[in-house]
Amino acid sequence: MEIIRGGPEHVDDAASIWAHAVAKRDGYDEVPTLGEARPGVESALAKEPSVLLIAREGGRAVGFLAGGPQGTDTAYVNYVGVHPDAWGRGVGEALLRALPGALAENGYGRAELLVFVDNVQGVRLYERLGWIKVGDPVPHPRHGRLEQRYAFVPAGGSASV
């Protein structure tokens, strides 16, 4: 598996991965279309400096991580997505392990994200890799599903959580 820095040419790959991952994770009857998934990924990358990492196996994109600025030295990770065909193969972990380099490259001292508390695999992964809970879970504004904020401070980053 290789992790590369993504660009505009990778947005459709990321959106497709997200559509398939969310459909599987949340039990949708149909996978959202590329047209439905693309705007969210584009929005996550709209402000600079943005971060887009792509995980590839055999030249095919199987996972991605995307986000951008949230505060002065904090990146907000909007997406960590892995295509369901690649679940359980360490793709999400590889993306998150590549994140500190991307953060440093873009001038960020730390990162934050939100994860649904019922996404047990995601929660376990973040906690195992050193992400720290920040505050209490809050209901998602659209559907009420509980989300937990997590922060990650790489070595040499800004430690205030």
PDB file of N, CA and C in Angstrom, residues 56-137:
ATOM      1  N   ARG A  56      -3.412   3.873  -1.851  1.00  0.00           N
ATOM      2  CA  ARG A  56      -3.569   3.092  -3.082  1.00  0.00           C
ATOM      3  C   ARG A  56      -2.990   1.700  -2.899  1.00  0.00           C
ATOM      4  N   GLU A  57      -3.693   0.753  -3.477  1.00  0.00           N
ATOM      5  CA  GLU A  57      -3.220  -0.627  -3.550  1.00  0.00           C
ATOM      6  C   GLU A  57      -3.301  -1.035  -5.007  1.00  0.00           C
ATOM      7  N   GLY A  58      -2.193  -1.496  -5.554  1.00  0.00           N
ATOM      8  CA  GLY A  58      -2.184  -1.896  -6.955  1.00  0.00           C
ATOM      9  C   GLY A  58      -2.592  -0.776  -7.886  1.00  0.00           C
ATOM     10  N   GLY A  59      -2.271   0.481  -7.516  1.00  0.00           N
ATOM     11  CA  GLY A  59      -2.599   1.626  -8.344  1.00  0.00           C
ATOM     12  C   GLY A  59      -4.032   2.121  -8.190  1.00  0.00           C
ATOM     13  N   ARG A  60      -4.839   1.419  -7.402  1.00  0.00           N
ATOM     14  CA  ARG A  60      -6.253   1.774  -7.206  1.00  0.00           C
ATOM     15  C   ARG A  60      -6.440   2.460  -5.858  1.00  0.00           C
ATOM     16  N   ALA A  61      -7.184   3.570  -5.850  1.00  0.00           N
ATOM     17  CA  ALA A  61      -7.470   4.269  -4.596  1.00  0.00           C
ATOM     18  C   ALA A  61      -8.426   3.425  -3.768  1.00  0.00           C
ATOM     19  N   VAL A  62      -8.040   3.157  -2.509  1.00  0.00           N
ATOM     20  CA  VAL A  62      -8.873   2.349  -1.613  1.00  0.00           C
ATOM     21  C   VAL A  62      -9.238   3.090  -0.331  1.00  0.00           C
ATOM     22  N   GLY A  63      -8.629   4.260  -0.111  1.00  0.00           N
ATOM     23  CA  GLY A  63      -8.927   5.036   1.076  1.00  0.00           C
ATOM     24  C   GLY A  63      -8.441   6.458   0.909  1.00  0.00           C
ATOM     25  N   PHE A  64      -8.951   7.346   1.774  1.00  0.00           N
ATOM     26  CA  PHE A  64      -8.525   8.733   1.725  1.00  0.00           C
ATOM     27  C   PHE A  64      -8.757   9.407   3.066  1.00  0.00           C
ATOM     28  N   LEU A  65      -8.062  10.513   3.257  1.00  0.00           N
ATOM     29  CA  LEU A  65      -8.233  11.380   4.399  1.00  0.00           C
ATOM     30  C   LEU A  65      -8.255  12.797   3.846  1.00  0.00           C
ATOM     31  N   ALA A  66      -9.230  13.601   4.264  1.00  0.00           N
ATOM     32  CA  ALA A  66      -9.351  14.959   3.730  1.00  0.00           C
ATOM     33  C   ALA A  66      -9.759  15.929   4.816  1.00  0.00           C
ATOM     34  N   GLY A  67      -9.194  17.130   4.746  1.00  0.00           N
ATOM     35  CA  GLY A  67      -9.560  18.170   5.684  1.00  0.00           C
ATOM     36  C   GLY A  67      -8.849  19.466   5.377  1.00  0.00           C
ATOM     37  N   GLY A  68      -9.078  20.426   6.241  1.00  0.00           N
ATOM     38  CA  GLY A  68      -8.489  21.744   6.041  1.00  0.00           C
ATOM     39  C   GLY A  68      -8.458  22.526   7.333  1.00  0.00           C
ATOM     40  N   PRO A  69      -8.258  23.831   7.220  1.00  0.00           N
ATOM     41  CA  PRO A  69      -8.064  24.650   8.408  1.00  0.00           C
ATOM     42  C   PRO A  69      -9.315  24.751   9.277  1.00  0.00           C
ATOM     43  N   GLN A  70      -9.068  24.737  10.580  1.00  0.00           N
ATOM     44  CA  GLN A  70     -10.144  24.951  11.550  1.00  0.00           C
ATOM     45  C   GLN A  70      -9.797  26.149  12.429  1.00  0.00           C
ATOM     46  N   GLY A  71      -8.557  26.259  12.773  1.00  0.00           N
ATOM     47  CA  GLY A  71      -8.092  27.345  13.636  1.00  0.00           C
ATOM     48  C   GLY A  71      -6.695  27.723  13.219  1.00  0.00           C
ATOM     49  N   THR A  72      -6.035  28.483  14.038  1.00  0.00           N
ATOM     50  CA  THR A  72      -4.730  29.005  13.655  1.00  0.00           C
ATOM     51  C   THR A  72      -3.730  27.912  13.302  1.00  0.00           C
ATOM     52  N   ASP A  73      -3.657  26.868  14.112  1.00  0.00           N
ATOM     53  CA  ASP A  73      -2.711  25.805  13.780  1.00  0.00           C
ATOM     54  C   ASP A  73      -3.380  24.434  13.845  1.00  0.00           C
ATOM     55  N   THR A  74      -4.697  24.400  13.664  1.00  0.00           N
ATOM     56  CA  THR A  74      -5.452  23.161  13.782  1.00  0.00           C
ATOM     57  C   THR A  74      -6.111  22.805  12.459  1.00  0.00           C
ATOM     58  N   ALA A  75      -5.855  21.585  12.016  1.00  0.00           N
ATOM     59  CA  ALA A  75      -6.541  21.062  10.826  1.00  0.00           C
ATOM     60  C   ALA A  75      -7.774  20.309  11.297  1.00  0.00           C
ATOM     61  N   TYR A  76      -8.865  20.457  10.574  1.00  0.00           N
ATOM     62  CA  TYR A  76     -10.059  19.668  10.854  1.00  0.00           C
ATOM     63  C   TYR A  76     -10.111  18.549   9.829  1.00  0.00           C
ATOM     64  N   VAL A  77     -10.103  17.310  10.286  1.00  0.00           N
ATOM     65  CA  VAL A  77     -10.171  16.155   9.401  1.00  0.00           C
ATOM     66  C   VAL A  77     -11.645  15.844   9.176  1.00  0.00           C
ATOM     67  N   ASN A  78     -12.139  16.221   8.016  1.00  0.00           N
ATOM     68  CA  ASN A  78     -13.545  16.004   7.675  1.00  0.00           C
ATOM     69  C   ASN A  78     -13.838  14.552   7.343  1.00  0.00           C
ATOM     70  N   TYR A  79     -12.876  13.889   6.728  1.00  0.00           N
ATOM     71  CA  TYR A  79     -13.104  12.535   6.225  1.00  0.00           C
ATOM     72  C   TYR A  79     -11.910  11.626   6.469  1.00  0.00           C
ATOM     73  N   VAL A  80     -12.194  10.435   6.941  1.00  0.00           N
ATOM     74  CA  VAL A  80     -11.266   9.304   6.871  1.00  0.00           C
ATOM     75  C   VAL A  80     -12.142   8.193   6.315  1.00  0.00           C
ATOM     76  N   GLY A  81     -11.923   7.839   5.066  1.00  0.00           N
ATOM     77  CA  GLY A  81     -12.782   6.855   4.415  1.00  0.00           C
ATOM     78  C   GLY A  81     -11.991   5.737   3.781  1.00  0.00           C
ATOM     79  N   VAL A  82     -12.524   4.529   3.921  1.00  0.00           N
ATOM     80  CA  VAL A  82     -11.906   3.346   3.317  1.00  0.00           C
ATOM     81  C   VAL A  82     -13.003   2.596   2.572  1.00  0.00           C
ATOM     82  N   HIS A  83     -12.720   2.226   1.338  1.00  0.00           N
ATOM     83  CA  HIS A  83     -13.698   1.453   0.565  1.00  0.00           C
ATOM     84  C   HIS A  83     -13.962   0.135   1.301  1.00  0.00           C
ATOM     85  N   PRO A  84     -15.228  -0.275   1.401  1.00  0.00           N
ATOM     86  CA  PRO A  84     -15.543  -1.509   2.129  1.00  0.00           C
ATOM     87  C   PRO A  84     -14.765  -2.742   1.656  1.00  0.00           C
ATOM     88  N   ASP A  85     -14.396  -2.777   0.380  1.00  0.00           N
ATOM     89  CA  ASP A  85     -13.606  -3.908  -0.124  1.00  0.00           C
ATOM     90  C   ASP A  85     -12.236  -3.985   0.534  1.00  0.00           C
ATOM     91  N   ALA A  86     -11.782  -2.872   1.133  1.00  0.00           N
ATOM     92  CA  ALA A  86     -10.458  -2.826   1.756  1.00  0.00           C
ATOM     93  C   ALA A  86     -10.527  -2.755   3.281  1.00  0.00           C
ATOM     94  N   TRP A  87     -11.727  -2.868   3.849  1.00  0.00           N
ATOM     95  CA  TRP A  87     -11.853  -2.837   5.312  1.00  0.00           C
ATOM     96  C   TRP A  87     -11.050  -3.971   5.934  1.00  0.00           C
ATOM     97  N   GLY A  88     -10.427  -3.682   7.071  1.00  0.00           N
ATOM     98  CA  GLY A  88      -9.690  -4.694   7.813  1.00  0.00           C
ATOM     99  C   GLY A  88      -8.270  -4.920   7.329  1.00  0.00           C
ATOM    100  N   ARG A  89      -7.813  -4.098   6.387  1.00  0.00           N
ATOM    101  CA  ARG A  89      -6.461  -4.280   5.839  1.00  0.00           C
ATOM    102  C   ARG A  89      -5.486  -3.190   6.283  1.00  0.00           C
ATOM    103  N   GLY A  90      -5.888  -2.370   7.262  1.00  0.00           N
ATOM    104  CA  GLY A  90      -4.973  -1.362   7.791  1.00  0.00           C
ATOM    105  C   GLY A  90      -4.910  -0.076   7.000  1.00  0.00           C
ATOM    106  N   VAL A  91      -5.858   0.149   6.105  1.00  0.00           N
ATOM    107  CA  VAL A  91      -5.832   1.346   5.260  1.00  0.00           C
ATOM    108  C   VAL A  91      -6.046   2.602   6.099  1.00  0.00           C
ATOM    109  N   GLY A  92      -7.069   2.595   6.959  1.00  0.00           N
ATOM    110  CA  GLY A  92      -7.326   3.756   7.803  1.00  0.00           C
ATOM    111  C   GLY A  92      -6.140   4.070   8.700  1.00  0.00           C
ATOM    112  N   GLU A  93      -5.546   3.041   9.269  1.00  0.00           N
ATOM    113  CA  GLU A  93      -4.377   3.247  10.119  1.00  0.00           C
ATOM    114  C   GLU A  93      -3.221   3.849   9.330  1.00  0.00           C
ATOM    115  N   ALA A  94      -2.986   3.351   8.123  1.00  0.00           N
ATOM    116  CA  ALA A  94      -1.893   3.885   7.304  1.00  0.00           C
ATOM    117  C   ALA A  94      -2.126   5.364   6.990  1.00  0.00           C
ATOM    118  N   LEU A  95      -3.368   5.725   6.690  1.00  0.00           N
ATOM    119  CA  LEU A  95      -3.683   7.135   6.413  1.00  0.00           C
ATOM    120  C   LEU A  95      -3.426   8.001   7.643  1.00  0.00           C
ATOM    121  N   LEU A  96      -3.879   7.532   8.789  1.00  0.00           N
ATOM    122  CA  LEU A  96      -3.706   8.313  10.016  1.00  0.00           C
ATOM    123  C   LEU A  96      -2.242   8.391  10.437  1.00  0.00           C
ATOM    124  N   ARG A  97      -1.467   7.364  10.153  1.00  0.00           N
ATOM    125  CA  ARG A  97      -0.033   7.402  10.479  1.00  0.00           C
ATOM    126  C   ARG A  97       0.715   8.353   9.542  1.00  0.00           C
ATOM    127  N   ALA A  98       0.176   8.593   8.343  1.00  0.00           N
ATOM    128  CA  ALA A  98       0.785   9.543   7.408  1.00  0.00           C
ATOM    129  C   ALA A  98       0.374  10.983   7.706  1.00  0.00           C
ATOM    130  N   LEU A  99      -0.646  11.157   8.525  1.00  0.00           N
ATOM    131  CA  LEU A  99      -1.168  12.491   8.802  1.00  0.00           C
ATOM    132  C   LEU A  99      -0.159  13.442   9.442  1.00  0.00           C
ATOM    133  N   PRO A 100       0.641  13.036  10.432  1.00  0.00           N
ATOM    134  CA  PRO A 100       1.575  14.007  11.028  1.00  0.00           C
ATOM    135  C   PRO A 100       2.486  14.686  10.000  1.00  0.00           C
ATOM    136  N   GLY A 101       2.965  13.943   9.022  1.00  0.00           N
ATOM    137  CA  GLY A 101       3.806  14.541   7.982  1.00  0.00           C
ATOM    138  C   GLY A 101       3.049  15.568   7.164  1.00  0.00           C
ATOM    139  N   ALA A 102       1.794  15.247   6.828  1.00  0.00           N
ATOM    140  CA  ALA A 102       0.971  16.184   6.059  1.00  0.00           C
ATOM    141  C   ALA A 102       0.635  17.419   6.887  1.00  0.00           C
ATOM    142  N   LEU A 103       0.405  17.222   8.184  1.00  0.00           N
ATOM    143  CA  LEU A 103       0.130  18.364   9.060  1.00  0.00           C
ATOM    144  C   LEU A 103       1.333  19.305   9.082  1.00  0.00           C
ATOM    145  N   ALA A 104       2.513  18.738   9.318  1.00  0.00           N
ATOM    146  CA  ALA A 104       3.728  19.549   9.381  1.00  0.00           C
ATOM    147  C   ALA A 104       3.986  20.259   8.059  1.00  0.00           C
ATOM    148  N   GLU A 105       3.782  19.549   6.968  1.00  0.00           N
ATOM    149  CA  GLU A 105       4.000  20.109   5.634  1.00  0.00           C
ATOM    150  C   GLU A 105       3.099  21.317   5.376  1.00  0.00           C
ATOM    151  N   ASN A 106       1.925  21.307   5.995  1.00  0.00           N
ATOM    152  CA  ASN A 106       0.955  22.386   5.773  1.00  0.00           C
ATOM    153  C   ASN A 106       0.907  23.391   6.926  1.00  0.00           C
ATOM    154  N   GLY A 107       1.836  23.294   7.862  1.00  0.00           N
ATOM    155  CA  GLY A 107       1.921  24.274   8.932  1.00  0.00           C
ATOM    156  C   GLY A 107       0.964  24.076  10.086  1.00  0.00           C
ATOM    157  N   TYR A 108       0.408  22.883  10.223  1.00  0.00           N
ATOM    158  CA  TYR A 108      -0.515  22.605  11.318  1.00  0.00           C
ATOM    159  C   TYR A 108       0.220  21.981  12.498  1.00  0.00           C
ATOM    160  N   GLY A 109      -0.175  22.371  13.716  1.00  0.00           N
ATOM    161  CA  GLY A 109       0.398  21.797  14.919  1.00  0.00           C
ATOM    162  C   GLY A 109      -0.442  20.689  15.508  1.00  0.00           C
ATOM    163  N   ARG A 110      -1.689  20.589  15.039  1.00  0.00           N
ATOM    164  CA  ARG A 110      -2.593  19.561  15.586  1.00  0.00           C
ATOM    165  C   ARG A 110      -3.753  19.352  14.628  1.00  0.00           C
ATOM    166  N   ALA A 111      -4.564  18.335  14.947  1.00  0.00           N
ATOM    167  CA  ALA A 111      -5.744  18.033  14.130  1.00  0.00           C
ATOM    168  C   ALA A 111      -6.894  17.646  15.043  1.00  0.00           C
ATOM    169  N   GLU A 112      -8.097  17.849  14.564  1.00  0.00           N
ATOM    170  CA  GLU A 112      -9.302  17.419  15.267  1.00  0.00           C
ATOM    171  C   GLU A 112     -10.237  16.770  14.267  1.00  0.00           C
ATOM    172  N   LEU A 113     -11.127  15.944  14.800  1.00  0.00           N
ATOM    173  CA  LEU A 113     -12.165  15.336  13.975  1.00  0.00           C
ATOM    174  C   LEU A 113     -13.341  14.974  14.857  1.00  0.00           C
ATOM    175  N   LEU A 114     -14.453  14.662  14.229  1.00  0.00           N
ATOM    176  CA  LEU A 114     -15.632  14.141  14.919  1.00  0.00           C
ATOM    177  C   LEU A 114     -15.875  12.736  14.412  1.00  0.00           C
ATOM    178  N   VAL A 115     -16.272  11.848  15.315  1.00  0.00           N
ATOM    179  CA  VAL A 115     -16.595  10.475  14.933  1.00  0.00           C
ATOM    180  C   VAL A 115     -17.887  10.093  15.646  1.00  0.00           C
ATOM    181  N   PHE A 116     -18.761   9.385  14.944  1.00  0.00           N
ATOM    182  CA  PHE A 116     -19.977   8.898  15.583  1.00  0.00           C
ATOM    183  C   PHE A 116     -19.582   7.926  16.686  1.00  0.00           C
ATOM    184  N   VAL A 117     -20.172   8.072  17.863  1.00  0.00           N
ATOM    185  CA  VAL A 117     -19.785   7.216  18.983  1.00  0.00           C
ATOM    186  C   VAL A 117     -20.124   5.752  18.731  1.00  0.00           C
ATOM    187  N   ASP A 118     -21.104   5.499  17.836  1.00  0.00           N
ATOM    188  CA  ASP A 118     -21.442   4.105  17.535  1.00  0.00           C
ATOM    189  C   ASP A 118     -20.559   3.507  16.441  1.00  0.00           C
ATOM    190  N   ASN A 119     -19.607   4.284  15.917  1.00  0.00           N
ATOM    191  CA  ASN A 119     -18.626   3.775  14.954  1.00  0.00           C
ATOM    192  C   ASN A 119     -17.486   3.163  15.775  1.00  0.00           C
ATOM    193  N   VAL A 120     -17.741   1.998  16.316  1.00  0.00           N
ATOM    194  CA  VAL A 120     -16.829   1.361  17.262  1.00  0.00           C
ATOM    195  C   VAL A 120     -15.443   1.146  16.660  1.00  0.00           C
ATOM    196  N   GLN A 121     -15.376   0.710  15.410  1.00  0.00           N
ATOM    197  CA  GLN A 121     -14.061   0.480  14.785  1.00  0.00           C
ATOM    198  C   GLN A 121     -13.277   1.784  14.678  1.00  0.00           C
ATOM    199  N   GLY A 122     -13.945   2.846  14.258  1.00  0.00           N
ATOM    200  CA  GLY A 122     -13.279   4.137  14.136  1.00  0.00           C
ATOM    201  C   GLY A 122     -12.791   4.649  15.484  1.00  0.00           C
ATOM    202  N   VAL A 123     -13.654   4.596  16.490  1.00  0.00           N
ATOM    203  CA  VAL A 123     -13.289   5.050  17.832  1.00  0.00           C
ATOM    204  C   VAL A 123     -12.070   4.279  18.337  1.00  0.00           C
ATOM    205  N   ARG A 124     -12.082   2.959  18.194  1.00  0.00           N
ATOM    206  CA  ARG A 124     -10.940   2.138  18.645  1.00  0.00           C
ATOM    207  C   ARG A 124      -9.649   2.544  17.939  1.00  0.00           C
ATOM    208  N   LEU A 125      -9.752   2.758  16.635  1.00  0.00           N
ATOM    209  CA  LEU A 125      -8.570   3.129  15.857  1.00  0.00           C
ATOM    210  C   LEU A 125      -8.008   4.466  16.323  1.00  0.00           C
ATOM    211  N   TYR A 126      -8.860   5.483  16.435  1.00  0.00           N
ATOM    212  CA  TYR A 126      -8.379   6.798  16.859  1.00  0.00           C
ATOM    213  C   TYR A 126      -7.733   6.727  18.234  1.00  0.00           C
ATOM    214  N   GLU A 127      -8.379   6.061  19.162  1.00  0.00           N
ATOM    215  CA  GLU A 127      -7.838   5.988  20.518  1.00  0.00           C
ATOM    216  C   GLU A 127      -6.524   5.203  20.552  1.00  0.00           C
ATOM    217  N   ARG A 128      -6.446   4.142  19.773  1.00  0.00           N
ATOM    218  CA  ARG A 128      -5.211   3.341  19.726  1.00  0.00           C
ATOM    219  C   ARG A 128      -4.043   4.143  19.170  1.00  0.00           C
ATOM    220  N   LEU A 129      -4.349   5.086  18.260  1.00  0.00           N
ATOM    221  CA  LEU A 129      -3.298   5.894  17.637  1.00  0.00           C
ATOM    222  C   LEU A 129      -3.033   7.199  18.381  1.00  0.00           C
ATOM    223  N   GLY A 130      -3.606   7.352  19.574  1.00  0.00           N
ATOM    224  CA  GLY A 130      -3.267   8.503  20.403  1.00  0.00           C
ATOM    225  C   GLY A 130      -4.185   9.707  20.293  1.00  0.00           C
ATOM    226  N   TRP A 131      -5.312   9.574  19.606  1.00  0.00           N
ATOM    227  CA  TRP A 131      -6.274  10.670  19.562  1.00  0.00           C
ATOM    228  C   TRP A 131      -6.943  10.751  20.932  1.00  0.00           C
ATOM    229  N   ILE A 132      -7.229  11.962  21.384  1.00  0.00           N
ATOM    230  CA  ILE A 132      -7.759  12.195  22.726  1.00  0.00           C
ATOM    231  C   ILE A 132      -9.161  12.790  22.637  1.00  0.00           C
ATOM    232  N   LYS A 133     -10.085  12.243  23.448  1.00  0.00           N
ATOM    233  CA  LYS A 133     -11.448  12.787  23.503  1.00  0.00           C
ATOM    234  C   LYS A 133     -11.410  14.221  24.000  1.00  0.00           C
ATOM    235  N   VAL A 134     -12.227  15.059  23.375  1.00  0.00           N
ATOM    236  CA  VAL A 134     -12.362  16.448  23.787  1.00  0.00           C
ATOM    237  C   VAL A 134     -13.837  16.687  24.098  1.00  0.00           C
ATOM    238  N   GLY A 135     -14.135  16.959  25.346  1.00  0.00           N
ATOM    239  CA  GLY A 135     -15.515  17.229  25.743  1.00  0.00           C
ATOM    240  C   GLY A 135     -16.386  15.989  25.714  1.00  0.00           C
ATOM    241  N   ASP A 136     -17.683  16.236  25.753  1.00  0.00           N
ATOM    242  CA  ASP A 136     -18.672  15.169  25.749  1.00  0.00           C
ATOM    243  C   ASP A 136     -19.253  15.006  24.349  1.00  0.00           C
ATOM    244  N   PRO A 137     -19.815  13.827  24.058  1.00  0.00           N
ATOM    245  CA  PRO A 137     -20.479  13.648  22.760  1.00  0.00           C
ATOM    246  C   PRO A 137     -21.630  14.642  22.602  1.00  0.00           C
TER     247      PRO A 137
END
